[in-house]
Structure formats: C-alpha cells, structure tokens
Amino acid sequence: MLARIYRPARNAMQSGKARSRDWRLEFEPASARTIDPLMGWTSSSDMKGQVRLDFDSKEEAIAYAERHGIPFRLQEPQEPPMIIKAYADNFATNRKVSWTH
C-alpha cells in the first residue's frame, strides 16, 4: 500500500503560518468508496485510510516509512512567491492601474 508524504497547506481562514511546517504521512486509498443504499453515506473497507501521522520534518517521515517498509511517494511543497507591498504604493504617481474612485 502506497503512502504519500507531503506538507499540508495552511487553512484559508488563517493568515499565520502556525502548524504549516509539519509533514504528514497518509496512505493512498486501496479501493473505491461505496455508497450505502439505505442512507446514502459513503464507506470504505480500507482501514489504513484513517491513519494520518504528523512529523516535524521531512527526514523523520521518510525514516519512519523506510523503517517500517512502507513504500511512499514524496510530494514537495510549492512555495508561493513573495510579493513585497507598501502602503505608499497606493499613492505613487507612476501607478500602472488608474484610480477606481
């Protein structure tokens, strides 16, 4: 069963970067989910889909997977570009965008 090691994205409701530096190991789903005909809930017989392990670094997650013989796929995070903005840019004479008000 293949595992995925990645760094989860931060919550869209938060502006800070707390708990966004942790790495996570999750197992890929082994089978498709089925729909219960009575209630309409989705279920799966795959119990490893509930396992989610958090690590402080990428190296710890890789070492854990190798120590337990778990095949894994490493997914490197994409860092957003740093855009430096200043409040004074709103009043610059060489603005590229015209005023809307």
Coordinates of C-alpha atoms in Angstrom, one line a residue, residues 55-94:
F55 CA 6.1 14.7 11.7
D56 CA 8.3 17.7 12.5
S57 CA 10.5 17.2 9.4
K58 CA 10.6 15.5 6.0
E59 CA 13.5 13.4 7.1
E60 CA 11.6 12.0 10.1
A61 CA 8.7 11.0 7.9
I62 CA 11.0 9.3 5.3
A63 CA 12.9 7.5 8.0
Y64 CA 9.6 6.2 9.6
A65 CA 8.4 4.9 6.2
E66 CA 11.7 3.2 5.4
R67 CA 12.0 1.7 8.9
H68 CA 8.5 0.1 8.6
G69 CA 8.9 -0.9 5.0
I70 CA 6.2 1.4 3.7
P71 CA 6.5 2.4 0.0
F72 CA 6.0 6.1 -0.3
R73 CA 5.7 9.0 -2.7
L74 CA 7.2 12.3 -1.7
Q75 CA 5.4 15.4 -2.7
E76 CA 7.5 18.6 -2.3
P77 CA 5.6 21.8 -1.4
Q78 CA 5.4 24.7 -3.8
E79 CA 6.3 27.9 -2.1
P80 CA 4.2 31.0 -3.0
P81 CA 6.2 33.9 -4.5
M82 CA 7.0 36.7 -2.0
I83 CA 5.2 39.9 -3.1
I84 CA 6.5 42.9 -1.2
K85 CA 3.9 45.6 -0.9
A86 CA 3.9 49.0 0.7
Y87 CA 1.0 51.3 1.6
A88 CA 2.7 54.2 -0.1
D89 CA 2.4 52.3 -3.5
N90 CA -1.3 53.2 -3.4
F91 CA -0.4 56.9 -3.9
A92 CA 2.5 56.6 -6.3
T93 CA 2.5 58.9 -9.3
N94 CA 3.6 56.1 -11.6

